[in-house]
Amino acid sequence: MLKALGTYHPMRRGQIPASIWRWPDGPCRGSCWRADHIGWRWRCGSYVVVQKYLHDLDAWSKVPTPRQEEIVGRTKIDNVELDDDDWPRKSHKTLAIIVDADGNEHDILRDNMPFERPGQREFGTYFIGYSRRLWMIAKMLERMYVGDPPGAYGRRLDFSTPHTGVTFFAPSRPTLEMLVQAAQKKLAAT
């Protein structure tokens, strides 16, 4: 039971999850989620964002490995995080980390699934992310597409085109059980 919150229209650039590039993914930034700003019946739910990206792997393969590592924020061979504090632009790794005004890092559980249709020369990724806070998903997308500072968007986006995207609200199991019990009571009364 997912409630669609709305869709977004594709932009010129999109987020490129790592695995399609034959690159190891970073660690999951998972946590327990709760929808804080909605009524008590919907607490402990999750926001779910699903996106589809197509990638220009030919262009990516022409980028030298050290430059790819700077763009991703990790070494390609052994997946070691790189410190990009002194770089002119932040890496994908850094742009994907959300820190609030008090300096607290907020987690989002995310994963991706590469896909391809070689006959159509389509190579892409389905990205899915879960968070208890909708603002975190919005902030992560803003940092990727607009940049931090504005104009310094995620450079992986130069090799990717977003094609679809939607955000859902997924109620918690106790909420779903409560809804089922209410429906069963209503059916029994009729």
PDB file of C-alpha atoms in Angstrom, residues 14-172:
ATOM      1  CA  GLY A  14      20.630  12.809 -13.235  1.00  0.00           C
ATOM      2  CA  GLN A  15      22.180  10.830 -10.421  1.00  0.00           C
ATOM      3  CA  ILE A  16      24.257   7.831 -11.498  1.00  0.00           C
ATOM      4  CA  PRO A  17      24.403   5.009  -8.951  1.00  0.00           C
ATOM      5  CA  ALA A  18      27.784   3.390  -8.974  1.00  0.00           C
ATOM      6  CA  SER A  19      27.243  -0.239  -9.954  1.00  0.00           C
ATOM      7  CA  ILE A  20      26.410   0.401 -13.616  1.00  0.00           C
ATOM      8  CA  TRP A  21      29.887   1.920 -13.952  1.00  0.00           C
ATOM      9  CA  ARG A  22      31.549  -1.265 -12.689  1.00  0.00           C
ATOM     10  CA  TRP A  23      32.324   0.661  -9.508  1.00  0.00           C
ATOM     11  CA  PRO A  24      31.765  -0.634  -5.982  1.00  0.00           C
ATOM     12  CA  ASP A  25      28.864   1.018  -4.198  1.00  0.00           C
ATOM     13  CA  GLY A  26      29.484   2.913  -0.999  1.00  0.00           C
ATOM     14  CA  PRO A  27      28.127   1.646   2.293  1.00  0.00           C
ATOM     15  CA  CYS A  28      24.385   1.807   2.826  1.00  0.00           C
ATOM     16  CA  ARG A  29      23.367   4.742   4.947  1.00  0.00           C
ATOM     17  CA  GLY A  30      20.343   3.001   6.463  1.00  0.00           C
ATOM     18  CA  SER A  31      18.345   3.822   9.542  1.00  0.00           C
ATOM     19  CA  CYS A  32      14.994   3.254  11.156  1.00  0.00           C
ATOM     20  CA  TRP A  33      12.455   5.576   9.612  1.00  0.00           C
ATOM     21  CA  ARG A  34       9.452   7.484  10.854  1.00  0.00           C
ATOM     22  CA  ALA A  35       7.337  10.066   9.127  1.00  0.00           C
ATOM     23  CA  ASP A  36       7.617  12.831  11.717  1.00  0.00           C
ATOM     24  CA  HIS A  37       5.322  15.520  10.362  1.00  0.00           C
ATOM     25  CA  ILE A  38       2.169  13.534   9.684  1.00  0.00           C
ATOM     26  CA  GLY A  39      -0.609  12.258  11.944  1.00  0.00           C
ATOM     27  CA  TRP A  40      -0.077   9.543  14.533  1.00  0.00           C
ATOM     28  CA  ARG A  41      -1.736   6.868  12.390  1.00  0.00           C
ATOM     29  CA  TRP A  42       0.979   7.231   9.772  1.00  0.00           C
ATOM     30  CA  ARG A  43       4.021   7.404  12.044  1.00  0.00           C
ATOM     31  CA  CYS A  44       6.775   4.859  11.498  1.00  0.00           C
ATOM     32  CA  GLY A  45       6.207   4.911   7.772  1.00  0.00           C
ATOM     33  CA  SER A  46       8.804   5.559   5.105  1.00  0.00           C
ATOM     34  CA  TYR A  47       9.122   7.802   2.111  1.00  0.00           C
ATOM     35  CA  VAL A  48      10.259   5.900  -0.940  1.00  0.00           C
ATOM     36  CA  VAL A  49      11.831   7.533  -3.994  1.00  0.00           C
ATOM     37  CA  VAL A  50      12.226   5.516  -7.201  1.00  0.00           C
ATOM     38  CA  GLN A  51      14.145   6.850 -10.201  1.00  0.00           C
ATOM     39  CA  LYS A  52      15.244   5.510 -13.593  1.00  0.00           C
ATOM     40  CA  TYR A  53      18.406   6.800 -15.240  1.00  0.00           C
ATOM     41  CA  LEU A  54      20.029   6.043 -18.592  1.00  0.00           C
ATOM     42  CA  HIS A  55      23.816   6.375 -18.796  1.00  0.00           C
ATOM     43  CA  ASP A  56      26.313   7.312 -21.490  1.00  0.00           C
ATOM     44  CA  LEU A  57      28.882   4.611 -20.740  1.00  0.00           C
ATOM     45  CA  ASP A  58      30.936   5.435 -23.840  1.00  0.00           C
ATOM     46  CA  ALA A  59      31.546   8.979 -22.570  1.00  0.00           C
ATOM     47  CA  TRP A  60      32.261   7.726 -19.022  1.00  0.00           C
ATOM     48  CA  SER A  61      34.823   5.200 -20.272  1.00  0.00           C
ATOM     49  CA  LYS A  62      36.782   8.055 -21.878  1.00  0.00           C
ATOM     50  CA  VAL A  63      37.234   9.795 -18.495  1.00  0.00           C
ATOM     51  CA  PRO A  64      40.621   8.895 -16.940  1.00  0.00           C
ATOM     52  CA  THR A  65      40.386   6.809 -13.763  1.00  0.00           C
ATOM     53  CA  PRO A  66      41.797   9.517 -11.437  1.00  0.00           C
ATOM     54  CA  ARG A  67      39.116  11.929 -12.698  1.00  0.00           C
ATOM     55  CA  GLN A  68      36.418   9.254 -12.274  1.00  0.00           C
ATOM     56  CA  GLU A  69      37.609   8.773  -8.687  1.00  0.00           C
ATOM     57  CA  GLU A  70      37.374  12.520  -8.056  1.00  0.00           C
ATOM     58  CA  ILE A  71      33.828  12.583  -9.457  1.00  0.00           C
ATOM     59  CA  VAL A  72      32.688   9.557  -7.435  1.00  0.00           C
ATOM     60  CA  GLY A  73      34.650  10.338  -4.257  1.00  0.00           C
ATOM     61  CA  ARG A  74      36.087   6.816  -3.885  1.00  0.00           C
ATOM     62  CA  THR A  75      38.962   4.841  -5.310  1.00  0.00           C
ATOM     63  CA  LYS A  76      37.914   2.531  -8.122  1.00  0.00           C
ATOM     64  CA  ILE A  77      39.990  -0.517  -7.219  1.00  0.00           C
ATOM     65  CA  ASP A  78      39.542  -0.779  -3.436  1.00  0.00           C
ATOM     66  CA  ASN A  79      36.534   1.519  -2.739  1.00  0.00           C
ATOM     67  CA  VAL A  80      38.350   3.782  -0.267  1.00  0.00           C
ATOM     68  CA  GLU A  81      36.607   7.100   0.442  1.00  0.00           C
ATOM     69  CA  LEU A  82      38.520  10.152  -0.737  1.00  0.00           C
ATOM     70  CA  ASP A  83      38.587  13.454   1.153  1.00  0.00           C
ATOM     71  CA  ASP A  84      37.333  16.109  -1.228  1.00  0.00           C
ATOM     72  CA  ASP A  85      37.374  19.100   1.144  1.00  0.00           C
ATOM     73  CA  ASP A  86      40.054  20.865  -0.897  1.00  0.00           C
ATOM     74  CA  TRP A  87      38.590  20.061  -4.319  1.00  0.00           C
ATOM     75  CA  PRO A  88      36.875  22.817  -6.309  1.00  0.00           C
ATOM     76  CA  ARG A  89      33.740  20.646  -6.618  1.00  0.00           C
ATOM     77  CA  LYS A  90      32.263  18.118  -4.245  1.00  0.00           C
ATOM     78  CA  SER A  91      32.121  14.461  -5.209  1.00  0.00           C
ATOM     79  CA  HIS A  92      28.985  12.364  -5.576  1.00  0.00           C
ATOM     80  CA  LYS A  93      29.785  10.758  -2.221  1.00  0.00           C
ATOM     81  CA  THR A  94      29.871  14.104  -0.441  1.00  0.00           C
ATOM     82  CA  LEU A  95      26.796  15.534  -2.180  1.00  0.00           C
ATOM     83  CA  ALA A  96      24.794  12.454  -1.130  1.00  0.00           C
ATOM     84  CA  ILE A  97      25.550  13.003   2.578  1.00  0.00           C
ATOM     85  CA  ILE A  98      22.928  15.148   4.308  1.00  0.00           C
ATOM     86  CA  VAL A  99      23.970  17.148   7.377  1.00  0.00           C
ATOM     87  CA  ASP A 100      21.537  19.407   9.254  1.00  0.00           C
ATOM     88  CA  ALA A 101      22.227  22.877  10.671  1.00  0.00           C
ATOM     89  CA  ASP A 102      23.406  21.320  13.962  1.00  0.00           C
ATOM     90  CA  GLY A 103      26.015  19.182  12.192  1.00  0.00           C
ATOM     91  CA  ASN A 104      24.098  15.901  12.525  1.00  0.00           C
ATOM     92  CA  GLU A 105      24.391  13.500   9.594  1.00  0.00           C
ATOM     93  CA  HIS A 106      21.074  12.016   8.486  1.00  0.00           C
ATOM     94  CA  ASP A 107      20.899   8.599   6.880  1.00  0.00           C
ATOM     95  CA  ILE A 108      18.941   7.374   3.918  1.00  0.00           C
ATOM     96  CA  LEU A 109      18.767   3.711   2.966  1.00  0.00           C
ATOM     97  CA  ARG A 110      19.456   3.410  -0.742  1.00  0.00           C
ATOM     98  CA  ASP A 111      20.194   0.832  -3.363  1.00  0.00           C
ATOM     99  CA  ASN A 112      20.250   0.541  -7.113  1.00  0.00           C
ATOM    100  CA  MET A 113      19.815  -2.077  -9.794  1.00  0.00           C
ATOM    101  CA  PRO A 114      21.623  -1.810 -13.112  1.00  0.00           C
ATOM    102  CA  PHE A 115      19.762  -2.825 -16.254  1.00  0.00           C
ATOM    103  CA  GLU A 116      20.486  -2.898 -19.946  1.00  0.00           C
ATOM    104  CA  ARG A 117      18.797  -3.363 -23.285  1.00  0.00           C
ATOM    105  CA  PRO A 118      21.828  -3.801 -25.546  1.00  0.00           C
ATOM    106  CA  GLY A 119      19.762  -3.990 -28.739  1.00  0.00           C
ATOM    107  CA  GLN A 120      18.467  -0.479 -28.041  1.00  0.00           C
ATOM    108  CA  ARG A 121      21.835   0.719 -26.634  1.00  0.00           C
ATOM    109  CA  GLU A 122      20.161   1.416 -23.279  1.00  0.00           C
ATOM    110  CA  PHE A 123      22.244   1.083 -20.133  1.00  0.00           C
ATOM    111  CA  GLY A 124      20.873   2.412 -16.901  1.00  0.00           C
ATOM    112  CA  THR A 125      20.053   2.177 -13.246  1.00  0.00           C
ATOM    113  CA  TYR A 126      16.924   2.011 -11.169  1.00  0.00           C
ATOM    114  CA  PHE A 127      17.581   3.859  -7.913  1.00  0.00           C
ATOM    115  CA  ILE A 128      15.457   3.405  -4.790  1.00  0.00           C
ATOM    116  CA  GLY A 129      15.856   5.301  -1.549  1.00  0.00           C
ATOM    117  CA  TYR A 130      13.987   5.119   1.756  1.00  0.00           C
ATOM    118  CA  SER A 131      13.879   7.756   4.456  1.00  0.00           C
ATOM    119  CA  ARG A 132      11.675   8.676   7.385  1.00  0.00           C
ATOM    120  CA  ARG A 133      12.064  12.339   6.445  1.00  0.00           C
ATOM    121  CA  LEU A 134      10.838  13.635   3.088  1.00  0.00           C
ATOM    122  CA  TRP A 135      13.040  16.740   3.370  1.00  0.00           C
ATOM    123  CA  MET A 136      16.144  14.526   3.274  1.00  0.00           C
ATOM    124  CA  ILE A 137      15.231  13.118  -0.132  1.00  0.00           C
ATOM    125  CA  ALA A 138      14.482  16.615  -1.423  1.00  0.00           C
ATOM    126  CA  LYS A 139      17.768  17.960  -0.027  1.00  0.00           C
ATOM    127  CA  MET A 140      19.791  15.127  -1.571  1.00  0.00           C
ATOM    128  CA  LEU A 141      18.227  15.737  -4.998  1.00  0.00           C
ATOM    129  CA  GLU A 142      18.779  19.483  -4.670  1.00  0.00           C
ATOM    130  CA  ARG A 143      22.465  18.951  -3.862  1.00  0.00           C
ATOM    131  CA  MET A 144      22.843  16.576  -6.837  1.00  0.00           C
ATOM    132  CA  TYR A 145      20.968  18.659  -9.424  1.00  0.00           C
ATOM    133  CA  VAL A 146      21.537  22.249  -8.278  1.00  0.00           C
ATOM    134  CA  GLY A 147      24.822  21.815  -6.453  1.00  0.00           C
ATOM    135  CA  ASP A 148      26.490  22.915  -3.260  1.00  0.00           C
ATOM    136  CA  PRO A 149      27.162  25.744  -3.851  1.00  0.00           C
ATOM    137  CA  PRO A 150      24.565  26.273  -6.591  1.00  0.00           C
ATOM    138  CA  GLY A 151      26.043  25.522  -9.991  1.00  0.00           C
ATOM    139  CA  ALA A 152      28.398  22.837  -8.664  1.00  0.00           C
ATOM    140  CA  TYR A 153      25.977  19.955  -9.337  1.00  0.00           C
ATOM    141  CA  GLY A 154      27.038  16.303  -9.177  1.00  0.00           C
ATOM    142  CA  ARG A 155      29.379  15.738 -12.126  1.00  0.00           C
ATOM    143  CA  ARG A 156      28.202  12.150 -12.539  1.00  0.00           C
ATOM    144  CA  LEU A 157      25.098  13.780 -13.960  1.00  0.00           C
ATOM    145  CA  ASP A 158      27.053  14.765 -17.059  1.00  0.00           C
ATOM    146  CA  PHE A 159      26.935  11.080 -18.027  1.00  0.00           C
ATOM    147  CA  SER A 160      23.326  10.311 -17.129  1.00  0.00           C
ATOM    148  CA  THR A 161      19.784  11.293 -18.104  1.00  0.00           C
ATOM    149  CA  PRO A 162      16.877  10.818 -15.681  1.00  0.00           C
ATOM    150  CA  HIS A 163      13.804   9.305 -17.311  1.00  0.00           C
ATOM    151  CA  THR A 164      11.336   8.730 -14.483  1.00  0.00           C
ATOM    152  CA  GLY A 165      10.947   9.444 -10.817  1.00  0.00           C
ATOM    153  CA  VAL A 166       8.252   9.203  -8.177  1.00  0.00           C
ATOM    154  CA  THR A 167       8.006   9.512  -4.410  1.00  0.00           C
ATOM    155  CA  PHE A 168       5.676   7.321  -2.342  1.00  0.00           C
ATOM    156  CA  PHE A 169       4.685   7.115   1.300  1.00  0.00           C
ATOM    157  CA  ALA A 170       4.752   3.539   2.644  1.00  0.00           C
ATOM    158  CA  PRO A 171       2.837   3.061   5.914  1.00  0.00           C
ATOM    159  CA  SER A 172       4.404   0.972   8.669  1.00  0.00           C
TER     160      SER A 172
END
